[in-house]
Short mmCIF file of C-alpha atoms in Angstrom, two decimals:
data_model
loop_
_atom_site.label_atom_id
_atom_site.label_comp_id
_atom_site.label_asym_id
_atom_site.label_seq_id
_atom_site.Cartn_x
_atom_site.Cartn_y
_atom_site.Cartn_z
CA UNK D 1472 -8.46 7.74 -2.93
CA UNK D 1473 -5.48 7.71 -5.40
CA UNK D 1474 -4.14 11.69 -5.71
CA UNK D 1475 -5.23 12.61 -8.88
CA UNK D 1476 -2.31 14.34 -10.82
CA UNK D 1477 0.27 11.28 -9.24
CA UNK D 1478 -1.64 8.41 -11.08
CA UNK D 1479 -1.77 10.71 -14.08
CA UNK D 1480 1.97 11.01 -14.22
CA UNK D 1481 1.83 6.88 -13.29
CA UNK D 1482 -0.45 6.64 -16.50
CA UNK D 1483 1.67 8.60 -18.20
CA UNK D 1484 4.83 6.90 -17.86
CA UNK D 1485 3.33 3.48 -17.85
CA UNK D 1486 2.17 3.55 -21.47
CA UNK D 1487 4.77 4.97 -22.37
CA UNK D 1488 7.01 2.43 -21.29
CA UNK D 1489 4.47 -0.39 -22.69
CA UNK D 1490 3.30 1.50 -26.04
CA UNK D 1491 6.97 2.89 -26.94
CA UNK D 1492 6.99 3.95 -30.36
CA UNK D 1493 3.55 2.21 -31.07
CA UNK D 1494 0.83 -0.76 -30.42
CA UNK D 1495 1.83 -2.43 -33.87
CA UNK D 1496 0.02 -5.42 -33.86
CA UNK D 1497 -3.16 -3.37 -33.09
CA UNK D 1498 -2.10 -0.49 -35.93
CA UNK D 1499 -1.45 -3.51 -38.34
CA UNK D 1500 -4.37 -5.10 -37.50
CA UNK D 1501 -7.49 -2.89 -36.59
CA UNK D 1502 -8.89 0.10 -38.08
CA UNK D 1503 -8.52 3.06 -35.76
CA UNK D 1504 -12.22 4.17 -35.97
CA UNK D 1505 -13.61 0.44 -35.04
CA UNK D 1506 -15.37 0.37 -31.36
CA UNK D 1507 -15.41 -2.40 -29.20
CA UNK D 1508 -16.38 -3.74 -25.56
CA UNK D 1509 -15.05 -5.56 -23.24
CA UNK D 1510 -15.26 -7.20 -19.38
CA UNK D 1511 -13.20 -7.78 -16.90
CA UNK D 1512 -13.98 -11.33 -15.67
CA UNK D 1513 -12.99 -12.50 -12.52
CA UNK D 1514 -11.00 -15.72 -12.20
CA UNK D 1515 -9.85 -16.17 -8.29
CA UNK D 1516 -11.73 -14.96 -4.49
CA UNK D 1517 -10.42 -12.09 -3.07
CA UNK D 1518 -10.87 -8.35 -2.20
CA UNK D 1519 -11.16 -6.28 -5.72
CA UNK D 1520 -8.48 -3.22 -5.75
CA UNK D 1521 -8.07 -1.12 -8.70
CA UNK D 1522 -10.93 -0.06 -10.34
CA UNK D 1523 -10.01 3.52 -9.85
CA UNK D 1524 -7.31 2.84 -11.71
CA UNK D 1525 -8.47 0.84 -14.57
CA UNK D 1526 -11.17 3.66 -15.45
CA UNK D 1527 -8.19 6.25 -15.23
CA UNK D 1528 -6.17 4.17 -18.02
CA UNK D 1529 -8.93 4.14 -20.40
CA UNK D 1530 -9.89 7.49 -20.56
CA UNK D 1531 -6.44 8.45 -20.46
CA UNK D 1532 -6.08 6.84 -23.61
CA UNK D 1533 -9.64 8.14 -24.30
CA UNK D 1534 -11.47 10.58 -22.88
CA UNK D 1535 -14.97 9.23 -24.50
CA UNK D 1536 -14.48 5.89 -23.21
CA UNK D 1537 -17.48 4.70 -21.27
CA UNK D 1538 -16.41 2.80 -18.26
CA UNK D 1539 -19.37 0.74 -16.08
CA UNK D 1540 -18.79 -0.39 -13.26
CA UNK D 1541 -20.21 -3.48 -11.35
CA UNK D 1542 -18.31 -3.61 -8.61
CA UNK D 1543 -16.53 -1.14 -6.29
CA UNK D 1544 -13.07 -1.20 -4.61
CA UNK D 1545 -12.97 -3.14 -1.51
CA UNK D 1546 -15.65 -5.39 -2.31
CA UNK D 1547 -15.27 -9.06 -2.06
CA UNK D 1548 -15.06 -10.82 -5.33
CA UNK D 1549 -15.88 -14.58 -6.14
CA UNK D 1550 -14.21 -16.35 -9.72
CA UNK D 1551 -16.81 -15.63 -12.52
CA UNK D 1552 -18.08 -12.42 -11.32
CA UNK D 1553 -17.65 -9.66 -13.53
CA UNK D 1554 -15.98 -6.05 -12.10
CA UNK D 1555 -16.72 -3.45 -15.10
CA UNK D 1556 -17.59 -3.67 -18.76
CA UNK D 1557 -15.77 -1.05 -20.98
CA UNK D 1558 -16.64 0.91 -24.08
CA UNK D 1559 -14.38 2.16 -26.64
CA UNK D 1560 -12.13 2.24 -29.55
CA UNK D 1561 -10.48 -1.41 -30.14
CA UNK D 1562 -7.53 0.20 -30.18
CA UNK D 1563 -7.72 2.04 -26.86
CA UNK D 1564 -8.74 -1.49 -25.23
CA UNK D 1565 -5.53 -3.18 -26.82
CA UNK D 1566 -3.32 -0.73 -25.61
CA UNK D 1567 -4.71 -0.28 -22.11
CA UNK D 1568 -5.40 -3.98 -21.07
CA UNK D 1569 -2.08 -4.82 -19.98
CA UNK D 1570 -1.73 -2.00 -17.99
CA UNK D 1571 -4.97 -2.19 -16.44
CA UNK D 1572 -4.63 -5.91 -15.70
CA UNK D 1573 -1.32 -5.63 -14.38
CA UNK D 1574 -2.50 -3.02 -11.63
CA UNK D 1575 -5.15 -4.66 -10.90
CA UNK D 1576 -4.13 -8.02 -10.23
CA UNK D 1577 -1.38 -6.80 -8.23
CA UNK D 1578 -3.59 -4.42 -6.15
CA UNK D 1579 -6.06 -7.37 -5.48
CA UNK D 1580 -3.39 -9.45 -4.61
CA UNK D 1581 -2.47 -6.78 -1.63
CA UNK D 1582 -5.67 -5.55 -0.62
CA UNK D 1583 -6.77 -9.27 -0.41
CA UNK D 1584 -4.11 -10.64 1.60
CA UNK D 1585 -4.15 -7.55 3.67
CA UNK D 1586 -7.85 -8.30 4.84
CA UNK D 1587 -6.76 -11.66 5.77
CA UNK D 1588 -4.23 -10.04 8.41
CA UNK D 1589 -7.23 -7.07 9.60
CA UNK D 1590 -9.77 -10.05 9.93
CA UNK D 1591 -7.27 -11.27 12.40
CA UNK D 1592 -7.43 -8.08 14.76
CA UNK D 1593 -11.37 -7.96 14.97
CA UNK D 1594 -11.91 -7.32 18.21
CA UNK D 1595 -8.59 -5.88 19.42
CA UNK D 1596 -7.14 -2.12 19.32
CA UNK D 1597 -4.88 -2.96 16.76
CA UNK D 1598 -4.42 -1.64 13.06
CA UNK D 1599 -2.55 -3.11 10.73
CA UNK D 1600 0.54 -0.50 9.02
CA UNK D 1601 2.54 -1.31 5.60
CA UNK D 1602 6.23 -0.53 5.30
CA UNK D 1603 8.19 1.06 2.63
CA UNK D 1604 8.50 -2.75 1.27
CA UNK D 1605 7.13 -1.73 -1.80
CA UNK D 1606 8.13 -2.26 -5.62
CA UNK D 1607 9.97 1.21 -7.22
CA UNK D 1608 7.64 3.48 -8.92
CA UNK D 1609 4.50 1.53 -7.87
CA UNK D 1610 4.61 2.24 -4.21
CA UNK D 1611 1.66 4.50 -4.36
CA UNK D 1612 -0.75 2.02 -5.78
CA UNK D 1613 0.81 -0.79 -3.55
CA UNK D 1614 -0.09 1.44 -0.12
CA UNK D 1615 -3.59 2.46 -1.93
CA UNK D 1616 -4.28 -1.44 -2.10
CA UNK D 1617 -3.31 -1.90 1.33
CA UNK D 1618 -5.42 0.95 2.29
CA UNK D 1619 -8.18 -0.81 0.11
CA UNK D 1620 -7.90 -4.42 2.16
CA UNK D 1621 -8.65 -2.41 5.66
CA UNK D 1622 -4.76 -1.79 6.59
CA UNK D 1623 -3.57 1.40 7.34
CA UNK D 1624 -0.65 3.33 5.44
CA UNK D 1625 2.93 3.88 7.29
CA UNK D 1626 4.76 6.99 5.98
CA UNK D 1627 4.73 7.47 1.75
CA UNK D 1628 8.32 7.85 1.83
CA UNK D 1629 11.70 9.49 3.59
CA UNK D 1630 9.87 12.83 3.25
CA UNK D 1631 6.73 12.59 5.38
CA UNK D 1632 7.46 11.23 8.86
CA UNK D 1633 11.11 10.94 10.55
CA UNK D 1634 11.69 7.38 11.49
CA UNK D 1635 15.22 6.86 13.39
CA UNK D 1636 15.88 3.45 12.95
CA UNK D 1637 19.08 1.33 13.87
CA UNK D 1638 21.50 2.28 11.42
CA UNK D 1639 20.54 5.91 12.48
CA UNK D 1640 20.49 5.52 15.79
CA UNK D 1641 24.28 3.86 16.06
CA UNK D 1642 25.79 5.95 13.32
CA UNK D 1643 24.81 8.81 15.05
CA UNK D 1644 25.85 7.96 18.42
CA UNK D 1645 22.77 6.59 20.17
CA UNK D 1646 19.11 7.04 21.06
CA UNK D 1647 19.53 10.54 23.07
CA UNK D 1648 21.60 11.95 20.14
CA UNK D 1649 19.82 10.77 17.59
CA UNK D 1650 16.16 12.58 18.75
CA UNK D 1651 17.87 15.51 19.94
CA UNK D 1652 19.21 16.52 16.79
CA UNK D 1653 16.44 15.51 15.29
CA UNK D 1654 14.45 17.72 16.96
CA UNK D 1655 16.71 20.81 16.40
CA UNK D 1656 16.79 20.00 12.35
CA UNK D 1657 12.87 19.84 12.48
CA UNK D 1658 12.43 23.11 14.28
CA UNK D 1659 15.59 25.00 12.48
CA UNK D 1660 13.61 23.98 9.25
CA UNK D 1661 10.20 24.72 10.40
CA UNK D 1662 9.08 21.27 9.41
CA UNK D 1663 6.00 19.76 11.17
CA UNK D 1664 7.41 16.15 10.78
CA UNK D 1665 5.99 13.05 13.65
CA UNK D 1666 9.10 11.52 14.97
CA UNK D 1667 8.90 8.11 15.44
CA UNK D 1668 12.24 6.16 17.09
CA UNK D 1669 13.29 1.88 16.99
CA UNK D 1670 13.91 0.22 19.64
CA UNK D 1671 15.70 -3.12 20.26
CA UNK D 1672 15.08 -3.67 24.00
CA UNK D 1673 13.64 -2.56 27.32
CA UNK D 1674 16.77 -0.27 27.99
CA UNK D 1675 15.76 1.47 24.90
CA UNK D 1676 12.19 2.13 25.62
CA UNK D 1677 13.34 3.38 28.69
CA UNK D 1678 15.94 5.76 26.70
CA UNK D 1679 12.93 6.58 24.55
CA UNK D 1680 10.52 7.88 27.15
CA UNK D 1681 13.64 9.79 28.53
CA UNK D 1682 14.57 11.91 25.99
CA UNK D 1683 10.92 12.50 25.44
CA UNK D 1684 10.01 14.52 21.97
CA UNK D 1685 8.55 11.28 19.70
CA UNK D 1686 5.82 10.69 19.21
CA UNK D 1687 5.98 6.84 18.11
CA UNK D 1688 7.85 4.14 19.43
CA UNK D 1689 8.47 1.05 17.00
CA UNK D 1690 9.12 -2.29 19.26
CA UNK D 1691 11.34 -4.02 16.96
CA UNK D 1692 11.48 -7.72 16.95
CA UNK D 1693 10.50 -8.29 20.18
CA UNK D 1694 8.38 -11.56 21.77
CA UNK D 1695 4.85 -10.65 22.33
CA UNK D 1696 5.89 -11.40 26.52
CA UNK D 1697 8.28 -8.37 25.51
CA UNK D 1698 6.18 -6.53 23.78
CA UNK D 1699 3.80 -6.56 27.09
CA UNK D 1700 6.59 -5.68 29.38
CA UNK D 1701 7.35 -3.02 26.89
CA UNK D 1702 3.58 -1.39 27.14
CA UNK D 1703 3.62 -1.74 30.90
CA UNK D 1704 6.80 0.80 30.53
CA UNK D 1705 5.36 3.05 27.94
CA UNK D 1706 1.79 3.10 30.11
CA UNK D 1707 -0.03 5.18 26.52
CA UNK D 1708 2.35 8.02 26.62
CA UNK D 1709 3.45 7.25 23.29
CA UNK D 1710 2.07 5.65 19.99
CA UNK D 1711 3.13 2.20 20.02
CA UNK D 1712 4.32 0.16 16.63
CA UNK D 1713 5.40 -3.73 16.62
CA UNK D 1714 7.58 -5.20 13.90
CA UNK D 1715 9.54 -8.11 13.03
CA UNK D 1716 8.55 -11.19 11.46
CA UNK D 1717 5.45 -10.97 12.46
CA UNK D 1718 3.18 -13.56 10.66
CA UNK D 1719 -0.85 -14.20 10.48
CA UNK D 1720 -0.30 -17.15 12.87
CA UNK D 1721 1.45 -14.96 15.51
CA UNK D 1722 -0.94 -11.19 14.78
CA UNK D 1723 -3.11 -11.72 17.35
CA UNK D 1724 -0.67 -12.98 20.62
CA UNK D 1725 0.81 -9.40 19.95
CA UNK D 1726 -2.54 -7.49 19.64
CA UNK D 1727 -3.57 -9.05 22.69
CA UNK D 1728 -0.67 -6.37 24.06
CA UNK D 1729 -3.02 -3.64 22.81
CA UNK D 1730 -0.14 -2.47 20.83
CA UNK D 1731 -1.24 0.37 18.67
CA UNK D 1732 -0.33 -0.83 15.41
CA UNK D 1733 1.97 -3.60 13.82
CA UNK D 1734 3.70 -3.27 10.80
CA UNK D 1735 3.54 -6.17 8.35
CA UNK D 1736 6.20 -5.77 5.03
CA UNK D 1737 4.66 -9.02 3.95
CA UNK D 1738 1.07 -7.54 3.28
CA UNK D 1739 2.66 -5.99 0.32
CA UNK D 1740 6.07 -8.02 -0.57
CA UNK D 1741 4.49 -11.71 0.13
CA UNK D 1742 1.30 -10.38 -1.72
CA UNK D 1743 0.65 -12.88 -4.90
CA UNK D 1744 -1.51 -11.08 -7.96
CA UNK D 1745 -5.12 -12.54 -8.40
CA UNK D 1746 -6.25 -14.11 -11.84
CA UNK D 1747 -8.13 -11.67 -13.83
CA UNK D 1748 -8.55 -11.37 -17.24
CA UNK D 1749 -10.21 -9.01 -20.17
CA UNK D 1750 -12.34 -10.17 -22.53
CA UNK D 1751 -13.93 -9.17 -25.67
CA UNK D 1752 -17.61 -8.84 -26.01
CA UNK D 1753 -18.84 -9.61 -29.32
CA UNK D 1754 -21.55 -7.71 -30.42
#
């Protein structure tokens, strides 16, 4: 579930960014004290994401606004179903459709292509991560729809989890470096931080379980014959990640490694929005 004061402030900065100095065509148009319903009608298959948000717009804008759903986050959704009906001032409607159709067919768009990748590791150890491949300022609701489709969310952000990729790795001076300060900034800092560290080839992984002190090893663009050699070396003493290109045609030769989880940018950044669409209900 979405934190609740973040997707305030998301609200928050959303409308204001859409509303500006007013809804005029609504102000022109529509008596403030008129009421009004409305549906949201679904127009393509998927996985639904987003209904947690959508309720949260409307009462932002409203607190009286009676929101009913029909369908819950997750579900599957086929075109001409119907996800919520919503009761309120016209005005509050106008001003918060865009907003709510926006997340929503984005989210829908992620959590449904997401499923399509998890439905590809039934059967196998395997989770699906996202990446920090996500669009500015609406990473949050991006990971929640992955989270939504069955996937599983990487790190939020730089903050939460160290992650020493290349560019780390060779600017400071290599793999043994690279942890060890690492490990002396965490514990000078008293931060409880996972270390996770990238690497490129077999002489890495064996640099890796060297050094010793991460907990994650991410098995960057390697073939899934590598990736097996790879997990013979490691043997479970670490978490294992793969990356790289990896595609819904090629998922499952690298579960097969039992690889503990492979991250997939594209479940997010390849994601296309889902037709939806909120309509009046005259009454």
């Amino acid at each position: 579930m979405l934190e609740e004061a973040a997707l305030q402030a998301f609200i928050r900065s959303a409308l204001a960014e859409d509303i500006g100095s007013g809804d005029h065509s609504t102000l022109a148009s529509i008596p403030p004290t008129t009421k009004g319903q409305a549906r949201l009608k679904i127009k393509e298959d998927g996985i639904l994401a987003g209904m947690q948000v959508a309720e949260a717009v409307f009462k932002w804008l409203d607190m009286y606004t009676v929101f009913k759903p029909f369908k819950q986050d997750g579900a599957s959704m086929k075109s001409g179903e119907v996800a919520f009906e919503v009761e309120a001032a016209i005005h509050t409607l106008l001003m918060g459709e865009r907003l709510v159709l926006n997340c929503m067919q984005r989210m829908s768009g992620i959590a449904t292509l997401t499923h399509q990748y998890v439905e590809k590791l039934k059967g196998y150890h395997t989770r699906v991560l996202d990446t920090r491949k996500t669009t500015p300022n609406f990473r949050m609701l991006e990971k929640e729809a992955v989270r939504i489709g069955g996937g599983v969310n990487h790190r939020m952000g730089l903050y939460d989890m160290v992650m020493l990729k290349d560019n780390h790795i060779d600017f400071s001076g290599g793999i043994t470096t690279a942890v060890t300060k690492t490990v002396a900034y965490l514990k000078e800092r008293n931060l409880p931080l996972k270390i996770e560290v990238e690497a490129r080839n077999l002489e890495d992984v064996k640099e890796v379980l060297a050094v010793g002190h991460v907990d994650r090893i991410m098995l960057d663009n390697f073939t899934p014959e590598q990736l097996a050699d790879a997990m013979a070396l490691i043997n479970g003493r670490l978490e294992t990640e793969a990356s790289g290109g990896i595609t819904l045609d090629t998922i499952e030769a690298y579960a097969k490694t039992g690889v503990d989880f492979i991250s997939v940018g594209a479940i997010i950044h390849h994601a296309v929005s889902l037709d939806l669409s909120l309509k009046a209900i005259i009454i």
